[in-house]
Amino acid sequence: MQTPLVRLLHDKGHTIYSISSSATVYDCAVKMTELSIGALLVIDNNKLKGIISERDVVRKLIGCACDPAAVLVADCMTKNLVTVPPSTTVQEAMRIVTKRRFRHLPVVENGKLLGVISIGDLTRWVMLSQEQEISALTGYIQGETR
Ligand code: AMP
């Protein structure tokens, strides 16, 4: 739980899936489906502008019965992006996504985007660490009782 996110990014890779704010929400939905992901960072001229997730599409478009091909990402994305530095621990990141109720955390250092950690990455990491701890403790107990 005290592992910094930089370690998770090292294992996961630094690939960043993004879209421009001038693309349509339809393009965005197609890209998310092709990549099997739930969110895209919105980047214009190498600048991080926000995030658009499947929840934005459902909440902001389906509700008003708008045509996704006629709405721009700029008008559907979340602009007040919460980012974290790579030194943020898994525990701190878990707290943030739980409290804020979102599933994606861009990792940024000195203005440079390093990658994105999702709630799935965090859950996978916690499960793996717990399995390793249980295995180590089981080995220790069995070794002691032999
Ligand atoms: P998600 O659970 O990540 O699919 O996103 C739920 C809502 O939170 C959507 O409106 C997203 O645009 C927004 N959102 C997702 N990640 C972030 C983030 N890191 N900072 C701010 N808003 C976000």
Short mmCIF file of N, CA and C and ligand atoms in Angstrom, two decimals:
data_model
loop_
_atom_site.label_atom_id
_atom_site.label_comp_id
_atom_site.label_asym_id
_atom_site.label_seq_id
_atom_site.Cartn_x
_atom_site.Cartn_y
_atom_site.Cartn_z
N MET A 1 0.83 -1.22 0.00
CA MET A 1 0.00 0.00 0.00
C MET A 1 0.86 1.27 0.00
N GLN A 2 2.12 1.12 0.44
CA GLN A 2 3.00 2.30 0.48
C GLN A 2 3.84 2.42 -0.79
N THR A 3 3.58 1.54 -1.76
CA THR A 3 4.33 1.58 -3.02
C THR A 3 3.98 2.85 -3.80
N PRO A 4 4.98 3.56 -4.31
CA PRO A 4 4.66 4.76 -5.10
C PRO A 4 4.15 4.40 -6.49
N LEU A 5 3.33 5.27 -7.06
CA LEU A 5 2.71 5.00 -8.37
C LEU A 5 3.74 4.84 -9.48
N VAL A 6 4.93 5.44 -9.28
CA VAL A 6 5.97 5.32 -10.31
C VAL A 6 6.33 3.84 -10.55
N ARG A 7 6.21 3.04 -9.48
CA ARG A 7 6.51 1.60 -9.59
C ARG A 7 5.43 0.89 -10.43
N LEU A 8 4.18 1.28 -10.22
CA LEU A 8 3.08 0.68 -11.00
C LEU A 8 3.21 1.07 -12.48
N LEU A 9 3.61 2.32 -12.71
CA LEU A 9 3.77 2.79 -14.09
C LEU A 9 4.92 2.05 -14.76
N HIS A 10 5.95 1.75 -13.99
CA HIS A 10 7.10 1.02 -14.52
C HIS A 10 6.65 -0.35 -15.01
N ASP A 11 5.78 -1.01 -14.24
CA ASP A 11 5.28 -2.35 -14.62
C ASP A 11 4.26 -2.24 -15.76
N LYS A 12 3.38 -1.28 -15.66
CA LYS A 12 2.26 -1.17 -16.60
C LYS A 12 2.67 -0.56 -17.94
N GLY A 13 3.62 0.38 -17.87
CA GLY A 13 4.02 1.10 -19.08
C GLY A 13 3.46 2.51 -19.06
N HIS A 14 4.03 3.34 -19.90
CA HIS A 14 3.68 4.76 -19.86
C HIS A 14 2.77 5.19 -21.01
N THR A 15 2.14 4.21 -21.67
CA THR A 15 1.28 4.55 -22.81
C THR A 15 0.14 5.47 -22.37
N ILE A 16 -0.05 6.52 -23.14
CA ILE A 16 -1.13 7.47 -22.83
C ILE A 16 -2.09 7.50 -24.01
N TYR A 17 -3.33 7.18 -23.74
CA TYR A 17 -4.34 7.22 -24.79
C TYR A 17 -5.06 8.57 -24.68
N SER A 18 -5.07 9.29 -25.79
CA SER A 18 -5.63 10.65 -25.72
C SER A 18 -6.45 10.98 -26.96
N ILE A 19 -7.13 12.10 -26.87
CA ILE A 19 -7.93 12.60 -28.00
C ILE A 19 -7.89 14.13 -27.95
N SER A 20 -8.12 14.76 -29.08
CA SER A 20 -8.09 16.23 -29.07
C SER A 20 -9.49 16.77 -28.72
N SER A 21 -9.51 17.98 -28.17
CA SER A 21 -10.79 18.55 -27.73
C SER A 21 -11.70 18.88 -28.91
N SER A 22 -11.11 18.94 -30.12
CA SER A 22 -11.93 19.27 -31.30
C SER A 22 -12.54 18.03 -31.96
N ALA A 23 -12.19 16.84 -31.43
CA ALA A 23 -12.81 15.61 -31.96
C ALA A 23 -14.25 15.54 -31.47
N THR A 24 -15.05 14.70 -32.13
CA THR A 24 -16.44 14.57 -31.66
C THR A 24 -16.52 13.47 -30.60
N VAL A 25 -17.59 13.50 -29.85
CA VAL A 25 -17.79 12.48 -28.83
C VAL A 25 -17.97 11.11 -29.50
N TYR A 26 -18.49 11.12 -30.72
CA TYR A 26 -18.62 9.86 -31.46
C TYR A 26 -17.23 9.25 -31.70
N ASP A 27 -16.27 10.09 -32.19
CA ASP A 27 -14.89 9.62 -32.41
C ASP A 27 -14.30 9.07 -31.12
N CYS A 28 -14.60 9.78 -30.05
CA CYS A 28 -14.09 9.40 -28.73
C CYS A 28 -14.63 8.02 -28.32
N ALA A 29 -15.93 7.81 -28.53
CA ALA A 29 -16.55 6.53 -28.16
C ALA A 29 -15.97 5.40 -29.00
N VAL A 30 -15.73 5.68 -30.29
CA VAL A 30 -15.15 4.66 -31.18
C VAL A 30 -13.76 4.29 -30.68
N LYS A 31 -12.96 5.31 -30.34
CA LYS A 31 -11.58 5.07 -29.88
C LYS A 31 -11.56 4.29 -28.56
N MET A 32 -12.44 4.67 -27.63
CA MET A 32 -12.49 3.97 -26.34
C MET A 32 -12.89 2.51 -26.55
N THR A 33 -13.83 2.28 -27.47
CA THR A 33 -14.27 0.90 -27.74
C THR A 33 -13.14 0.10 -28.38
N GLU A 34 -12.46 0.70 -29.36
CA GLU A 34 -11.36 -0.01 -30.03
C GLU A 34 -10.25 -0.38 -29.05
N LEU A 35 -9.97 0.53 -28.12
CA LEU A 35 -8.87 0.31 -27.17
C LEU A 35 -9.31 -0.45 -25.92
N SER A 36 -10.62 -0.68 -25.80
CA SER A 36 -11.19 -1.32 -24.60
C SER A 36 -10.81 -0.58 -23.33
N ILE A 37 -10.95 0.74 -23.36
CA ILE A 37 -10.68 1.53 -22.16
C ILE A 37 -11.87 2.44 -21.87
N GLY A 38 -11.91 2.97 -20.63
CA GLY A 38 -13.08 3.73 -20.21
C GLY A 38 -12.89 5.24 -20.21
N ALA A 39 -11.68 5.70 -20.56
CA ALA A 39 -11.46 7.15 -20.54
C ALA A 39 -10.29 7.52 -21.44
N LEU A 40 -10.33 8.74 -21.94
CA LEU A 40 -9.21 9.27 -22.74
C LEU A 40 -8.81 10.61 -22.16
N LEU A 41 -7.52 10.88 -22.12
CA LEU A 41 -7.08 12.21 -21.72
C LEU A 41 -7.29 13.14 -22.91
N VAL A 42 -7.65 14.37 -22.63
CA VAL A 42 -7.83 15.34 -23.71
C VAL A 42 -6.56 16.18 -23.79
N ILE A 43 -5.87 16.06 -24.93
CA ILE A 43 -4.59 16.75 -25.10
C ILE A 43 -4.62 17.55 -26.40
N ASP A 44 -4.32 18.86 -26.29
CA ASP A 44 -4.21 19.73 -27.47
C ASP A 44 -2.80 20.30 -27.51
N ASN A 45 -2.13 20.17 -28.63
CA ASN A 45 -0.75 20.70 -28.78
C ASN A 45 0.13 20.35 -27.58
N ASN A 46 0.10 19.07 -27.22
CA ASN A 46 0.93 18.57 -26.09
C ASN A 46 0.52 19.11 -24.73
N LYS A 47 -0.63 19.79 -24.66
CA LYS A 47 -1.08 20.32 -23.36
C LYS A 47 -2.26 19.51 -22.86
N LEU A 48 -2.18 19.13 -21.59
CA LEU A 48 -3.25 18.35 -20.97
C LEU A 48 -4.42 19.28 -20.64
N LYS A 49 -5.58 19.02 -21.28
CA LYS A 49 -6.73 19.92 -21.12
C LYS A 49 -7.82 19.35 -20.23
N GLY A 50 -7.88 18.02 -20.11
CA GLY A 50 -8.93 17.42 -19.31
C GLY A 50 -9.02 15.93 -19.54
N ILE A 51 -10.17 15.38 -19.19
CA ILE A 51 -10.39 13.95 -19.36
C ILE A 51 -11.84 13.73 -19.80
N ILE A 52 -12.04 12.74 -20.63
CA ILE A 52 -13.42 12.38 -21.00
C ILE A 52 -13.56 10.88 -20.77
N SER A 53 -14.57 10.51 -20.00
CA SER A 53 -14.77 9.09 -19.71
C SER A 53 -16.15 8.66 -20.21
N GLU A 54 -16.36 7.35 -20.23
CA GLU A 54 -17.66 6.83 -20.69
C GLU A 54 -18.79 7.40 -19.83
N ARG A 55 -18.48 7.74 -18.59
CA ARG A 55 -19.52 8.32 -17.73
C ARG A 55 -19.95 9.70 -18.22
N ASP A 56 -18.98 10.48 -18.74
CA ASP A 56 -19.33 11.80 -19.30
C ASP A 56 -20.28 11.62 -20.47
N VAL A 57 -19.96 10.62 -21.31
CA VAL A 57 -20.78 10.38 -22.50
C VAL A 57 -22.20 9.99 -22.09
N VAL A 58 -22.29 9.10 -21.14
CA VAL A 58 -23.62 8.64 -20.71
C VAL A 58 -24.38 9.78 -20.01
N ARG A 59 -23.72 10.44 -19.06
CA ARG A 59 -24.43 11.46 -18.27
C ARG A 59 -24.78 12.71 -19.07
N LYS A 60 -23.81 13.16 -19.90
CA LYS A 60 -24.02 14.46 -20.56
C LYS A 60 -24.70 14.35 -21.92
N LEU A 61 -24.65 13.17 -22.55
CA LEU A 61 -25.23 13.06 -23.89
C LEU A 61 -26.53 12.29 -23.94
N ILE A 62 -26.54 11.15 -23.27
CA ILE A 62 -27.73 10.30 -23.36
C ILE A 62 -28.91 11.04 -22.73
N GLY A 63 -28.62 11.72 -21.59
CA GLY A 63 -29.67 12.46 -20.87
C GLY A 63 -30.39 13.48 -21.74
N CYS A 64 -29.62 14.16 -22.60
CA CYS A 64 -30.24 15.22 -23.43
C CYS A 64 -30.56 14.71 -24.84
N ALA A 65 -30.37 13.43 -25.05
CA ALA A 65 -30.62 12.80 -26.36
C ALA A 65 -29.86 13.52 -27.48
N CYS A 66 -28.61 13.96 -27.16
CA CYS A 66 -27.80 14.67 -28.15
C CYS A 66 -27.12 13.67 -29.09
N ASP A 67 -26.82 14.15 -30.30
CA ASP A 67 -26.14 13.31 -31.28
C ASP A 67 -24.63 13.35 -30.98
N PRO A 68 -24.00 12.22 -30.64
CA PRO A 68 -22.57 12.22 -30.29
C PRO A 68 -21.68 12.72 -31.42
N ALA A 69 -22.16 12.59 -32.67
CA ALA A 69 -21.35 13.06 -33.81
C ALA A 69 -21.43 14.57 -33.97
N ALA A 70 -22.35 15.21 -33.21
CA ALA A 70 -22.52 16.66 -33.33
C ALA A 70 -22.01 17.40 -32.09
N VAL A 71 -21.50 16.64 -31.12
CA VAL A 71 -21.00 17.27 -29.89
C VAL A 71 -19.48 17.10 -29.84
N LEU A 72 -18.78 18.18 -29.50
CA LEU A 72 -17.32 18.11 -29.41
C LEU A 72 -16.87 17.62 -28.04
N VAL A 73 -15.73 16.96 -28.04
CA VAL A 73 -15.14 16.50 -26.77
C VAL A 73 -15.00 17.69 -25.82
N ALA A 74 -14.64 18.86 -26.34
CA ALA A 74 -14.47 20.07 -25.52
C ALA A 74 -15.70 20.38 -24.68
N ASP A 75 -16.88 20.02 -25.21
CA ASP A 75 -18.13 20.34 -24.51
C ASP A 75 -18.63 19.20 -23.63
N CYS A 76 -17.88 18.13 -23.57
CA CYS A 76 -18.35 16.97 -22.80
C CYS A 76 -17.33 16.56 -21.72
N MET A 77 -16.08 17.03 -21.89
CA MET A 77 -15.00 16.57 -21.00
C MET A 77 -15.05 17.25 -19.63
N THR A 78 -14.28 16.70 -18.70
CA THR A 78 -14.11 17.33 -17.39
C THR A 78 -12.83 18.15 -17.45
N LYS A 79 -12.95 19.45 -17.14
CA LYS A 79 -11.77 20.33 -17.29
C LYS A 79 -10.94 20.41 -16.02
N ASN A 80 -11.61 20.30 -14.86
CA ASN A 80 -10.85 20.41 -13.60
C ASN A 80 -10.23 19.06 -13.25
N LEU A 81 -9.13 18.79 -13.90
CA LEU A 81 -8.48 17.50 -13.78
C LEU A 81 -7.71 17.38 -12.46
N VAL A 82 -7.88 16.27 -11.78
CA VAL A 82 -7.08 15.98 -10.58
C VAL A 82 -5.90 15.11 -11.02
N THR A 83 -4.68 15.58 -10.80
CA THR A 83 -3.50 14.80 -11.15
C THR A 83 -2.69 14.53 -9.88
N VAL A 84 -1.80 13.56 -9.96
CA VAL A 84 -0.97 13.26 -8.78
C VAL A 84 0.49 13.13 -9.22
N PRO A 85 1.43 13.38 -8.30
CA PRO A 85 2.84 13.16 -8.63
C PRO A 85 3.17 11.66 -8.53
N PRO A 86 4.26 11.23 -9.18
CA PRO A 86 4.60 9.79 -9.17
C PRO A 86 4.95 9.23 -7.80
N SER A 87 5.24 10.13 -6.84
CA SER A 87 5.58 9.67 -5.48
C SER A 87 4.33 9.30 -4.68
N THR A 88 3.16 9.58 -5.19
CA THR A 88 1.90 9.25 -4.50
C THR A 88 1.85 7.74 -4.26
N THR A 89 1.47 7.35 -3.04
CA THR A 89 1.43 5.91 -2.75
C THR A 89 0.11 5.30 -3.24
N VAL A 90 0.10 3.97 -3.36
CA VAL A 90 -1.12 3.25 -3.75
C VAL A 90 -2.24 3.58 -2.77
N GLN A 91 -1.90 3.64 -1.48
CA GLN A 91 -2.91 3.95 -0.45
C GLN A 91 -3.51 5.34 -0.66
N GLU A 92 -2.65 6.32 -0.91
CA GLU A 92 -3.14 7.69 -1.13
C GLU A 92 -4.00 7.75 -2.40
N ALA A 93 -3.56 7.07 -3.45
CA ALA A 93 -4.31 7.07 -4.71
C ALA A 93 -5.68 6.41 -4.53
N MET A 94 -5.71 5.32 -3.76
CA MET A 94 -6.98 4.64 -3.46
C MET A 94 -7.94 5.58 -2.76
N ARG A 95 -7.39 6.35 -1.80
CA ARG A 95 -8.21 7.31 -1.05
C ARG A 95 -8.80 8.36 -1.99
N ILE A 96 -7.97 8.87 -2.89
CA ILE A 96 -8.41 9.93 -3.82
C ILE A 96 -9.54 9.42 -4.72
N VAL A 97 -9.32 8.26 -5.36
CA VAL A 97 -10.35 7.79 -6.31
C VAL A 97 -11.64 7.39 -5.59
N THR A 98 -11.50 6.90 -4.35
CA THR A 98 -12.70 6.52 -3.59
C THR A 98 -13.49 7.76 -3.18
N LYS A 99 -12.75 8.76 -2.64
CA LYS A 99 -13.40 9.99 -2.17
C LYS A 99 -14.01 10.78 -3.33
N ARG A 100 -13.27 10.90 -4.44
CA ARG A 100 -13.73 11.73 -5.56
C ARG A 100 -14.67 11.00 -6.52
N ARG A 101 -14.75 9.67 -6.35
CA ARG A 101 -15.63 8.84 -7.18
C ARG A 101 -15.29 8.88 -8.67
N PHE A 102 -13.98 8.80 -8.97
CA PHE A 102 -13.62 8.56 -10.36
C PHE A 102 -12.58 7.46 -10.42
N ARG A 103 -12.28 7.02 -11.64
CA ARG A 103 -11.47 5.80 -11.78
C ARG A 103 -10.15 6.00 -12.48
N HIS A 104 -9.79 7.26 -12.76
CA HIS A 104 -8.55 7.50 -13.50
C HIS A 104 -7.73 8.62 -12.88
N LEU A 105 -6.43 8.36 -12.73
CA LEU A 105 -5.54 9.37 -12.15
C LEU A 105 -4.33 9.60 -13.05
N PRO A 106 -4.28 10.74 -13.76
CA PRO A 106 -3.08 11.04 -14.52
C PRO A 106 -1.91 11.34 -13.57
N VAL A 107 -0.76 10.78 -13.89
CA VAL A 107 0.43 10.99 -13.05
C VAL A 107 1.30 12.04 -13.75
N VAL A 108 1.55 13.14 -13.04
CA VAL A 108 2.26 14.28 -13.64
C VAL A 108 3.43 14.69 -12.74
N GLU A 109 4.58 14.94 -13.38
CA GLU A 109 5.74 15.43 -12.62
C GLU A 109 6.35 16.62 -13.35
N ASN A 110 6.50 17.71 -12.66
CA ASN A 110 7.05 18.96 -13.25
C ASN A 110 6.36 19.30 -14.57
N GLY A 111 5.06 19.18 -14.58
CA GLY A 111 4.28 19.53 -15.77
C GLY A 111 4.31 18.47 -16.86
N LYS A 112 5.05 17.38 -16.65
CA LYS A 112 5.15 16.34 -17.69
C LYS A 112 4.24 15.16 -17.33
N LEU A 113 3.41 14.77 -18.29
CA LEU A 113 2.48 13.65 -18.08
C LEU A 113 3.25 12.34 -18.21
N LEU A 114 3.24 11.53 -17.13
CA LEU A 114 4.02 10.29 -17.15
C LEU A 114 3.18 9.06 -17.50
N GLY A 115 1.88 9.14 -17.25
CA GLY A 115 1.00 8.00 -17.53
C GLY A 115 -0.30 8.14 -16.78
N VAL A 116 -1.12 7.10 -16.85
CA VAL A 116 -2.42 7.13 -16.16
C VAL A 116 -2.55 5.86 -15.33
N ILE A 117 -2.96 6.02 -14.09
CA ILE A 117 -3.23 4.87 -13.23
C ILE A 117 -4.74 4.79 -13.06
N SER A 118 -5.30 3.61 -13.32
CA SER A 118 -6.74 3.44 -13.16
C SER A 118 -7.04 2.72 -11.85
N ILE A 119 -8.29 2.75 -11.46
CA ILE A 119 -8.68 2.06 -10.23
C ILE A 119 -8.41 0.56 -10.38
N GLY A 120 -8.50 0.06 -11.62
CA GLY A 120 -8.20 -1.36 -11.89
C GLY A 120 -6.74 -1.67 -11.62
N ASP A 121 -5.84 -0.75 -12.00
CA ASP A 121 -4.40 -0.95 -11.74
C ASP A 121 -4.15 -1.00 -10.23
N LEU A 122 -4.84 -0.12 -9.50
CA LEU A 122 -4.65 -0.06 -8.04
C LEU A 122 -5.16 -1.33 -7.38
N THR A 123 -6.35 -1.78 -7.80
CA THR A 123 -6.95 -2.98 -7.22
C THR A 123 -6.06 -4.21 -7.50
N ARG A 124 -5.57 -4.29 -8.74
CA ARG A 124 -4.70 -5.42 -9.12
C ARG A 124 -3.45 -5.43 -8.23
N TRP A 125 -2.89 -4.25 -8.00
CA TRP A 125 -1.66 -4.15 -7.20
C TRP A 125 -1.92 -4.58 -5.75
N VAL A 126 -3.03 -4.13 -5.19
CA VAL A 126 -3.36 -4.47 -3.80
C VAL A 126 -3.58 -5.98 -3.68
N MET A 127 -4.31 -6.56 -4.65
CA MET A 127 -4.58 -8.01 -4.61
C MET A 127 -3.27 -8.80 -4.67
N LEU A 128 -2.39 -8.40 -5.58
CA LEU A 128 -1.11 -9.09 -5.75
C LEU A 128 -0.26 -9.00 -4.48
N SER A 129 -0.21 -7.81 -3.88
CA SER A 129 0.58 -7.62 -2.66
C SER A 129 0.02 -8.47 -1.54
N GLN A 130 -1.33 -8.52 -1.44
CA GLN A 130 -1.94 -9.32 -0.37
C GLN A 130 -1.66 -10.80 -0.57
N GLU A 131 -1.73 -11.27 -1.82
CA GLU A 131 -1.45 -12.68 -2.11
C GLU A 131 -0.01 -13.02 -1.71
N GLN A 132 0.92 -12.11 -2.03
CA GLN A 132 2.33 -12.35 -1.70
C GLN A 132 2.53 -12.38 -0.19
N GLU A 133 1.83 -11.47 0.51
CA GLU A 133 1.97 -11.40 1.97
C GLU A 133 1.41 -12.67 2.61
N ILE A 134 0.24 -13.11 2.12
CA ILE A 134 -0.39 -14.32 2.67
C ILE A 134 0.53 -15.52 2.44
N SER A 135 1.09 -15.58 1.24
CA SER A 135 1.97 -16.70 0.90
C SER A 135 3.21 -16.70 1.80
N ALA A 136 3.78 -15.50 2.03
CA ALA A 136 4.97 -15.40 2.88
C ALA A 136 4.63 -15.79 4.32
N LEU A 137 3.46 -15.33 4.82
CA LEU A 137 3.06 -15.64 6.19
C LEU A 137 2.77 -17.14 6.35
N THR A 138 2.10 -17.72 5.32
CA THR A 138 1.78 -19.15 5.36
C THR A 138 3.08 -19.95 5.41
N GLY A 139 4.04 -19.54 4.57
CA GLY A 139 5.34 -20.22 4.55
C GLY A 139 6.02 -20.12 5.89
N TYR A 140 5.92 -18.94 6.50
CA TYR A 140 6.57 -18.71 7.80
C TYR A 140 5.94 -19.60 8.87
N ILE A 141 4.59 -19.64 8.90
CA ILE A 141 3.87 -20.44 9.91
C ILE A 141 4.16 -21.93 9.70
N GLN A 142 4.10 -22.39 8.48
CA GLN A 142 4.34 -23.81 8.20
C GLN A 142 5.77 -24.19 8.53
N GLY A 143 6.68 -23.28 8.24
CA GLY A 143 8.10 -23.54 8.55
C GLY A 143 8.30 -23.65 10.03
N GLU A 144 7.57 -22.84 10.80
CA GLU A 144 7.70 -22.79 12.26
C GLU A 144 7.15 -24.06 12.89
N THR A 145 6.02 -24.61 12.32
CA THR A 145 5.35 -25.73 12.96
C THR A 145 5.94 -27.08 12.54
N ARG A 146 6.80 -27.05 11.52
CA ARG A 146 7.38 -28.32 11.05
C ARG A 146 8.37 -28.90 12.02
P1 AMP B 1 -14.44 7.77 -14.31
O1 AMP B 1 -14.96 7.10 -13.08
O2 AMP B 1 -12.94 7.91 -14.28
O3 AMP B 1 -14.93 7.12 -15.57
O4 AMP B 1 -14.96 9.26 -14.33
C1 AMP B 1 -16.12 9.71 -13.66
C2 AMP B 1 -16.19 11.23 -13.84
O5 AMP B 1 -15.03 11.85 -13.25
C3 AMP B 1 -16.19 11.72 -15.28
O6 AMP B 1 -16.95 12.91 -15.34
C4 AMP B 1 -14.73 12.02 -15.59
O7 AMP B 1 -14.54 12.98 -16.60
C5 AMP B 1 -14.25 12.53 -14.25
N1 AMP B 1 -12.85 12.20 -13.97
C6 AMP B 1 -12.21 11.04 -14.18
N2 AMP B 1 -10.95 11.08 -13.79
C7 AMP B 1 -10.75 12.33 -13.32
C8 AMP B 1 -9.63 13.05 -12.76
N3 AMP B 1 -8.45 12.47 -12.57
N4 AMP B 1 -9.82 14.33 -12.39
C9 AMP B 1 -11.02 14.94 -12.55
N5 AMP B 1 -12.11 14.34 -13.05
C10 AMP B 1 -11.98 13.05 -13.44
#
